[in-house]
PDB file of C-alpha atoms in Angstrom:
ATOM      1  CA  UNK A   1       9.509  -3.573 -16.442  1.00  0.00           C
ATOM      2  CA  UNK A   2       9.383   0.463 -16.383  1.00  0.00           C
ATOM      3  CA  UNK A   3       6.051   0.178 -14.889  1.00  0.00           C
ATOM      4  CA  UNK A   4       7.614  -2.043 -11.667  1.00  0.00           C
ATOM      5  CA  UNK A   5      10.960   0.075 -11.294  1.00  0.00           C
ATOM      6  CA  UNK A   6       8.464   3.263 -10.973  1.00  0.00           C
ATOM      7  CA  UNK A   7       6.002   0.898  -8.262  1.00  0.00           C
ATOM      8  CA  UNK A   8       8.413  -1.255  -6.207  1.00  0.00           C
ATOM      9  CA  UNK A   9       6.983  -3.754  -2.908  1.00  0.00           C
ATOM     10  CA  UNK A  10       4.986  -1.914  -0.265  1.00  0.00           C
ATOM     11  CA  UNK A  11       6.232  -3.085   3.280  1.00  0.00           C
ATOM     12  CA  UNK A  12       3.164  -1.948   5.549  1.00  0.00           C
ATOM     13  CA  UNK A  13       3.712  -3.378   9.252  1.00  0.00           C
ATOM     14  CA  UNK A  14       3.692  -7.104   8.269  1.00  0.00           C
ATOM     15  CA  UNK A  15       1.903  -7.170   4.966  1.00  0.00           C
ATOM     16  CA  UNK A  16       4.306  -7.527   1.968  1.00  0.00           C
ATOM     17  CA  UNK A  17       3.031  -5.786  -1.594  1.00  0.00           C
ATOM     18  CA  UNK A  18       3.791  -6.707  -5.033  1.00  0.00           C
ATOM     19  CA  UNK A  19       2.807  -6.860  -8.073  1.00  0.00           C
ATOM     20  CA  UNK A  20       3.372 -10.099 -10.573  1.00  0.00           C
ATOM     21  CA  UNK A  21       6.485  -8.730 -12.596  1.00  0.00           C
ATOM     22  CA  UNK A  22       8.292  -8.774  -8.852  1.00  0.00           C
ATOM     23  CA  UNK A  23      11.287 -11.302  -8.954  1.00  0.00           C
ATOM     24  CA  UNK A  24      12.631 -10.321  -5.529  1.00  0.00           C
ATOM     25  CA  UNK A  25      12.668 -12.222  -2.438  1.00  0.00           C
ATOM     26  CA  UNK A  26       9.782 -12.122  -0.105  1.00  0.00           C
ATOM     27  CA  UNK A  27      11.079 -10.795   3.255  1.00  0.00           C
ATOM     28  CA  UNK A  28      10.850 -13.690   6.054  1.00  0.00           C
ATOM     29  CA  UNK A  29       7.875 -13.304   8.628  1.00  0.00           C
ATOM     30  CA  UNK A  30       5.919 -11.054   6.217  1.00  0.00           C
ATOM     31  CA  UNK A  31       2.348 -11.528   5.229  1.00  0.00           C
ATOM     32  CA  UNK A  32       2.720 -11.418   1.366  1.00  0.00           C
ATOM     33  CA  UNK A  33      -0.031 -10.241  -1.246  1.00  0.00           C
ATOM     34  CA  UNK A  34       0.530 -10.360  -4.489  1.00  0.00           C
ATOM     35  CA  UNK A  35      -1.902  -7.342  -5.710  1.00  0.00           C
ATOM     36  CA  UNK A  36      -0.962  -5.611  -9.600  1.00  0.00           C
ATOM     37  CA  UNK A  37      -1.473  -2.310 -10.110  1.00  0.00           C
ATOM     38  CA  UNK A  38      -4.499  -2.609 -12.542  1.00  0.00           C
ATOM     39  CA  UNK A  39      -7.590  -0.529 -12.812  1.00  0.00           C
ATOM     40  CA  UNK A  40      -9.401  -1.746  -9.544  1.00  0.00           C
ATOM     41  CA  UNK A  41      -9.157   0.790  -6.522  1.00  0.00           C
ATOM     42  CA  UNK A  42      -6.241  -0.890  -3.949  1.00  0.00           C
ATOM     43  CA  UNK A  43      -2.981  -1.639  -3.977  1.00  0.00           C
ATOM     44  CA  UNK A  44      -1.381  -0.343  -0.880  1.00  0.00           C
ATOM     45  CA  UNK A  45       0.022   2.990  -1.682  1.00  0.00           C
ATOM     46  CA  UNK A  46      -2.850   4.935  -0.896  1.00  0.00           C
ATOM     47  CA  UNK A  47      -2.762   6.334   2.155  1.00  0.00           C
ATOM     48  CA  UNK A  48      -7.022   4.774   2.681  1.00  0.00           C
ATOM     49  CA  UNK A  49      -5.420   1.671   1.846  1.00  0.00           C
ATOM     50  CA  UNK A  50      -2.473   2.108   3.884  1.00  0.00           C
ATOM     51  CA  UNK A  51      -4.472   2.722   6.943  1.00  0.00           C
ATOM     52  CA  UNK A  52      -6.596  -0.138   6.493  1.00  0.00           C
ATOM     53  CA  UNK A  53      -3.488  -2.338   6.479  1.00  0.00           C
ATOM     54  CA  UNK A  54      -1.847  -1.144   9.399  1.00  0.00           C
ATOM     55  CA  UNK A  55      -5.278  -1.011  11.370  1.00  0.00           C
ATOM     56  CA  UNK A  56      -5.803  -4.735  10.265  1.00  0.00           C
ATOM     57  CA  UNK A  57      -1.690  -5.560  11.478  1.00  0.00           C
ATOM     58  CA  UNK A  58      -2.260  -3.699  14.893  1.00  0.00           C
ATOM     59  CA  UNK A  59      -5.456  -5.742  15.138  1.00  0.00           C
ATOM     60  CA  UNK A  60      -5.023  -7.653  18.719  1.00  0.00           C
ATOM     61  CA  UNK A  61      -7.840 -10.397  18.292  1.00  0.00           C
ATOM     62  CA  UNK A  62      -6.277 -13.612  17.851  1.00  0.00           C
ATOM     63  CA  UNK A  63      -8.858 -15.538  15.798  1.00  0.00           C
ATOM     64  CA  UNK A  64     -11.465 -14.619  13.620  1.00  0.00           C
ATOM     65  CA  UNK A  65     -14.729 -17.000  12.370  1.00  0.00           C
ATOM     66  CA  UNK A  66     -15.894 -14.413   9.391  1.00  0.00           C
ATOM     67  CA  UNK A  67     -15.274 -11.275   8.025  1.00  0.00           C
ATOM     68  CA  UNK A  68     -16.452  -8.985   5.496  1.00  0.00           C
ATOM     69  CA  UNK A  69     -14.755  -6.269   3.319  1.00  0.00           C
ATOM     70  CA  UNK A  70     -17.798  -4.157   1.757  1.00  0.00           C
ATOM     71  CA  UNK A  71     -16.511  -2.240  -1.218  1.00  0.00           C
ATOM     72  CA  UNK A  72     -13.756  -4.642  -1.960  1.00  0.00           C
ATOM     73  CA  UNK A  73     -12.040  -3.087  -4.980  1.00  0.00           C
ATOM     74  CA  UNK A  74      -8.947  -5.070  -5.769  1.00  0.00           C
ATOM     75  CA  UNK A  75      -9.490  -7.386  -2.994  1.00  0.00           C
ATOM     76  CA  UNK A  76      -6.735  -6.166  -1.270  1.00  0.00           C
ATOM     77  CA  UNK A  77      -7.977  -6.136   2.032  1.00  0.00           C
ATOM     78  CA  UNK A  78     -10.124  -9.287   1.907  1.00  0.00           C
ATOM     79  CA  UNK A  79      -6.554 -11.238   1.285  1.00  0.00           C
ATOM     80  CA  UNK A  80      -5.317  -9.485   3.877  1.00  0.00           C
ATOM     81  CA  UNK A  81      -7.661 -10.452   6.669  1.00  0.00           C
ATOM     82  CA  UNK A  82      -7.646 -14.171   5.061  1.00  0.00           C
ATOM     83  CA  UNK A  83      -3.847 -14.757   5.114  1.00  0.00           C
ATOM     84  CA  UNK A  84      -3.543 -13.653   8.556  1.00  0.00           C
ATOM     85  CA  UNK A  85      -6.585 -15.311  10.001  1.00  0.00           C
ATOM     86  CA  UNK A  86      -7.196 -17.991   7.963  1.00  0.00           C
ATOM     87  CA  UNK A  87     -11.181 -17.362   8.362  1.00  0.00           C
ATOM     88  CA  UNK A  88     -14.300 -17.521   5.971  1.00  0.00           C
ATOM     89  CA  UNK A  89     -13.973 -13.640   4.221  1.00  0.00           C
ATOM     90  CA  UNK A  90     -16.497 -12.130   1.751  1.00  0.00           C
ATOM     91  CA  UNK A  91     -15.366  -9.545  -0.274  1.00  0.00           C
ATOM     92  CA  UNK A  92     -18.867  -7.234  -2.150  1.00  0.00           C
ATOM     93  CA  UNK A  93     -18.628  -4.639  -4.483  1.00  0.00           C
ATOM     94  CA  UNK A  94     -21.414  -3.079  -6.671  1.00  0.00           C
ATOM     95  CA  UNK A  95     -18.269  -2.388 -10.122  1.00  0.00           C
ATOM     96  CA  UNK A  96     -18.319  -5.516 -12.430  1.00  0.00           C
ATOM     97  CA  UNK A  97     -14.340  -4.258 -12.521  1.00  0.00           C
ATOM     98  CA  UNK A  98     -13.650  -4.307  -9.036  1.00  0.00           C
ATOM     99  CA  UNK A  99     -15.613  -7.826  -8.788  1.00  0.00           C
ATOM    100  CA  UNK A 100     -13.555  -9.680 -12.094  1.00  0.00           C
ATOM    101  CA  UNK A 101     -10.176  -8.334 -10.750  1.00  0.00           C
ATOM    102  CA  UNK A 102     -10.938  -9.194  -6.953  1.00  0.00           C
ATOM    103  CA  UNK A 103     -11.948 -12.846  -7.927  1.00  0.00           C
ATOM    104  CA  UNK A 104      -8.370 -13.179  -9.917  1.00  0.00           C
ATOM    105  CA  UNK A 105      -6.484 -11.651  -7.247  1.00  0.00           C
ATOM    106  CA  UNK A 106      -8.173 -14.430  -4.354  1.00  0.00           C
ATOM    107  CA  UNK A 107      -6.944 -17.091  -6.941  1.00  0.00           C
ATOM    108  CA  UNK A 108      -3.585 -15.130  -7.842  1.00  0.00           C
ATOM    109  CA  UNK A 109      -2.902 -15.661  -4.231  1.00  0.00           C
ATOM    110  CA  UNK A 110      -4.043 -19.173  -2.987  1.00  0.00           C
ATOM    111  CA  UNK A 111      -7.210 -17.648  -0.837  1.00  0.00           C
ATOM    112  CA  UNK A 112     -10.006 -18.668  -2.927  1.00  0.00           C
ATOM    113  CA  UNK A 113     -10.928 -21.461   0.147  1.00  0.00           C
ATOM    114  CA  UNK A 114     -11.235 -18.636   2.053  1.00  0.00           C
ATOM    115  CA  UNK A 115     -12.446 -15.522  -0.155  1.00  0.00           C
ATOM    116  CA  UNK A 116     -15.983 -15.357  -1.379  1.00  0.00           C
ATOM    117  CA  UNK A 117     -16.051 -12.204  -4.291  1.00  0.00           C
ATOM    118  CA  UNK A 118     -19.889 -10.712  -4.935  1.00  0.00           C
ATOM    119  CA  UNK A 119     -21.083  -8.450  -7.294  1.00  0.00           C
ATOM    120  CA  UNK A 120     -23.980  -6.538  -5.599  1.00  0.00           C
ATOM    121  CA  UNK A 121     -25.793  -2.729  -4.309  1.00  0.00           C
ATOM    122  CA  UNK A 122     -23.986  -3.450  -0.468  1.00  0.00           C
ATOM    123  CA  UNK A 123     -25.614  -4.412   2.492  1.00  0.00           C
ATOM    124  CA  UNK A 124     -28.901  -4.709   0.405  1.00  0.00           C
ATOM    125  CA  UNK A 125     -28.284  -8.023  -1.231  1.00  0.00           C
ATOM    126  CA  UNK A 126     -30.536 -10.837   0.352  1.00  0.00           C
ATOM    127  CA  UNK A 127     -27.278 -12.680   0.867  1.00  0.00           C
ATOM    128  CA  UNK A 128     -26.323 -10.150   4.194  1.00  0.00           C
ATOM    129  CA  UNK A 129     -29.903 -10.108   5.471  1.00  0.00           C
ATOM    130  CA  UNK A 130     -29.484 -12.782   8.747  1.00  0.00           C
ATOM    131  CA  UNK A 131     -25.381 -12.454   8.526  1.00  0.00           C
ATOM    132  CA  UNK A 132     -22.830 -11.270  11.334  1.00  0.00           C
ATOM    133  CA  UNK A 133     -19.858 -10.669  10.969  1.00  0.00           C
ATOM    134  CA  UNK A 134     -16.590 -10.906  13.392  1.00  0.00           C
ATOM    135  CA  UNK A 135     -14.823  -8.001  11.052  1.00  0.00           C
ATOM    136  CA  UNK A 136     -15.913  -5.472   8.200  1.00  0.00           C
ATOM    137  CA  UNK A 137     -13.566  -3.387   6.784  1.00  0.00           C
ATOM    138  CA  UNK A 138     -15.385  -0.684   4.207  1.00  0.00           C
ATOM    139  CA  UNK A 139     -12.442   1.310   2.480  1.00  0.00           C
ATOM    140  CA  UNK A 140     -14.953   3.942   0.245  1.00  0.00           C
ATOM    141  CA  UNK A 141     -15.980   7.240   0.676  1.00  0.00           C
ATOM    142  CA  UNK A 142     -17.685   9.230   3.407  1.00  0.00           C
ATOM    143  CA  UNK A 143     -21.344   9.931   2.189  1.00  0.00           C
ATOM    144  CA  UNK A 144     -21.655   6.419   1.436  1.00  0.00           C
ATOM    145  CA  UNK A 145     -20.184   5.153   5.111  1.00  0.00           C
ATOM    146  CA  UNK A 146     -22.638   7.844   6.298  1.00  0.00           C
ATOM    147  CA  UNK A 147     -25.790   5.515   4.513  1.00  0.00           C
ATOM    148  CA  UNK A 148     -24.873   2.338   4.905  1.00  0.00           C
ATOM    149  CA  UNK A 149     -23.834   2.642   8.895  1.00  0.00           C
ATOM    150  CA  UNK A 150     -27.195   1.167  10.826  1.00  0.00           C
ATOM    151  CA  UNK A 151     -26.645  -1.728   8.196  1.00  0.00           C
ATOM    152  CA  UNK A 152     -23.326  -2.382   9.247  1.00  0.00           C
ATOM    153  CA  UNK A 153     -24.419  -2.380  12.906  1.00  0.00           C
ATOM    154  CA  UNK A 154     -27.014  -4.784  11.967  1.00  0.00           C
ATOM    155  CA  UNK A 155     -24.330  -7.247  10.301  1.00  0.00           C
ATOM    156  CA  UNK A 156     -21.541  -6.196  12.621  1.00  0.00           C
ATOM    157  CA  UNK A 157     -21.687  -8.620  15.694  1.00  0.00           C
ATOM    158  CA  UNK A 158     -21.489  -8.090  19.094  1.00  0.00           C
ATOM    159  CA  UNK A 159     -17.775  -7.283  20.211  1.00  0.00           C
ATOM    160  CA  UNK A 160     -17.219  -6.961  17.010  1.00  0.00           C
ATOM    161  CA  UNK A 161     -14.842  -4.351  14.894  1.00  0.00           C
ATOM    162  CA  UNK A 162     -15.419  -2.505  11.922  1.00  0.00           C
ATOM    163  CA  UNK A 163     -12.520  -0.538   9.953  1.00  0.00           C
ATOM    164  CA  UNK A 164     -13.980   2.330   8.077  1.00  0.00           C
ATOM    165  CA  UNK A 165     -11.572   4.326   5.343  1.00  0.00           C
ATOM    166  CA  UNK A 166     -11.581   6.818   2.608  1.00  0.00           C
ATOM    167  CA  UNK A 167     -12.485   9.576   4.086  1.00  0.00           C
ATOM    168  CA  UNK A 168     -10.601  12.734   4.489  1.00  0.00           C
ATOM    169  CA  UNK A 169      -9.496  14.024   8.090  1.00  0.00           C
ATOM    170  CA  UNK A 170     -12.532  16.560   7.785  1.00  0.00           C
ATOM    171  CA  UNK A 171     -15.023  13.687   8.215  1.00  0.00           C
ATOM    172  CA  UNK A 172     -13.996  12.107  10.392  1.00  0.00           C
ATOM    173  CA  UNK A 173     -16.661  14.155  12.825  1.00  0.00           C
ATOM    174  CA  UNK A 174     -19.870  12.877  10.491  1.00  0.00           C
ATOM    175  CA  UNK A 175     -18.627   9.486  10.351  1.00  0.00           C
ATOM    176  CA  UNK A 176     -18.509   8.948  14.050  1.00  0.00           C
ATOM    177  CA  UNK A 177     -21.717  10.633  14.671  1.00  0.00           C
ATOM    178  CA  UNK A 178     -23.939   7.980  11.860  1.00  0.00           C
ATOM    179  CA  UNK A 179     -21.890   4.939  13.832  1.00  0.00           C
ATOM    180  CA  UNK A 180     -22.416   6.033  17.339  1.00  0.00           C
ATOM    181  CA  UNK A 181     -25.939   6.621  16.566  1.00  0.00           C
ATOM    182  CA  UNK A 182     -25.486   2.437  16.379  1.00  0.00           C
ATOM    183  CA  UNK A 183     -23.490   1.816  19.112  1.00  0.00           C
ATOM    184  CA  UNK A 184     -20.133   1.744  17.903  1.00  0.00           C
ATOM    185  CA  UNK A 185     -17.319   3.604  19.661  1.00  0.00           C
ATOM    186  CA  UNK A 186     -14.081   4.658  18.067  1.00  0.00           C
ATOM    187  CA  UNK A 187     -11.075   2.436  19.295  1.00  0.00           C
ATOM    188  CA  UNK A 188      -8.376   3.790  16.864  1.00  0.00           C
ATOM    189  CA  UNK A 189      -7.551   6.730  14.846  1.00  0.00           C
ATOM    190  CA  UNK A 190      -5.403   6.426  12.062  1.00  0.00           C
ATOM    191  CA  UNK A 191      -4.176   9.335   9.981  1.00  0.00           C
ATOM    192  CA  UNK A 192      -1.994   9.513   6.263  1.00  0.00           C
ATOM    193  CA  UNK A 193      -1.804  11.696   3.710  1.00  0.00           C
ATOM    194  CA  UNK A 194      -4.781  14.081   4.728  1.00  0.00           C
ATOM    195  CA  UNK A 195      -6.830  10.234   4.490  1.00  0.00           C
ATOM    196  CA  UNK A 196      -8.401   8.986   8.138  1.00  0.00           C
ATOM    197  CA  UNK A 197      -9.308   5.298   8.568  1.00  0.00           C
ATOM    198  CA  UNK A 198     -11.219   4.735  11.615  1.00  0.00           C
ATOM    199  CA  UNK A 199     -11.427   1.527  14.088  1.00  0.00           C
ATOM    200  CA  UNK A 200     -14.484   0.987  15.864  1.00  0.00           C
ATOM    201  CA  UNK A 201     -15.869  -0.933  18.349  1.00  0.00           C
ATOM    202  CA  UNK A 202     -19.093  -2.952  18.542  1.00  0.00           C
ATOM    203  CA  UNK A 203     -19.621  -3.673  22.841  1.00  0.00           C
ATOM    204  CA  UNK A 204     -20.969  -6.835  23.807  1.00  0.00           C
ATOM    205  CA  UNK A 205     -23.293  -4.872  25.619  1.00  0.00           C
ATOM    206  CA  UNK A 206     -24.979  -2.534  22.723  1.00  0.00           C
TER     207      UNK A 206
END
């Protein structure tokens, strides 16, 4: 129990995050996500992670038909964009860690109808060849964003958002550049901790 007096819930606009010793009451009119704090990258207090979740709360689009978190980690963000959506979400990372932990967090919360975990090297897997996607969220580091941006255009559909994260306020500048290059346009800035996460913007018309 030391562990969870030293990591208590994370309130983050409407998402609600705790780990499984938690014996607490959920708060009413929360989005709840029950996430431990284990080895896989994501549990809210991260101030990546953090931005992802508010980015995802301020989101204004009221439905959803699929979305994709690339670099999944815990999962974290994958349940989060399920539970409020209620659409089809895949969740891909390349760490056999990040994959086993993901998969028993999607069935630790009730999503796996919605949450499809795979183990694979990103956008390169034939499974993403001829997919779009309404969402991505990609919560991993800058060089990384950098490579994989024209195949995030290519899976990114049109009017579509993507929620990029884990990069430091310094990079923002690079990041921009690689997406813009692919016609996305930053929407929203979000800053924590010296960490940006960055909203962007796919027009219908790119």
């Amino acid at each position: 129990m030391e562990n969870f007096k030293q990591f208590p819930p994370v309130r983050i606009g409407r998402y609600f995050i705790y780990d499984r010793n938690f014996t607490g009451k959920i708060p009413t009119s929360t989005i709840p996500l029950k996430v431990p704090f284990g080895a896989a990258f994501g549990t809210g207090r991260h101030g990546s992670t953090q931005g992802c979740l508010m980015a995802l709360d301020s989101l204004k689009k009221r439905s959803l038909k699929s979305a994709l978190d690339m670099g999944c980690g815990s999962g974290i963000l994958a349940l989060a964009i399920s539970k409020r959506w209620r659409c089809q979400v895949v969740a891909s990372d390349i760490d056999t860690t990040a994959v086993r932990t993901a998969k028993e967090n999607t069935v630790n919360n009730g999503e796996t109808r919605f949450v499809n975990v795979l183990q694979g090297p990103g956008y390169c897997t034939r499974f993403f060849r001829h997919r779009k996607f309404d969402l991505i969220v990609s919560n991993i580091v800058a060089r990384p964003l950098v490579k994989m941006s024209s195949k995030l255009s290519r899976c990114l559909a049109l009017g579509g958002t993507a929620i990029l994260s884990g990069l430091l306020t310094s990079q923002e500048a690079q990041i921009l550049v690689a997406h813009r290059e692919h016609g996305l346009k930053l929407k929203q800035r979000i800053r924590i901790d010296g960490w940006s996460t960055l909203v962007l913007c796919k027009d219908a018309s790119s």
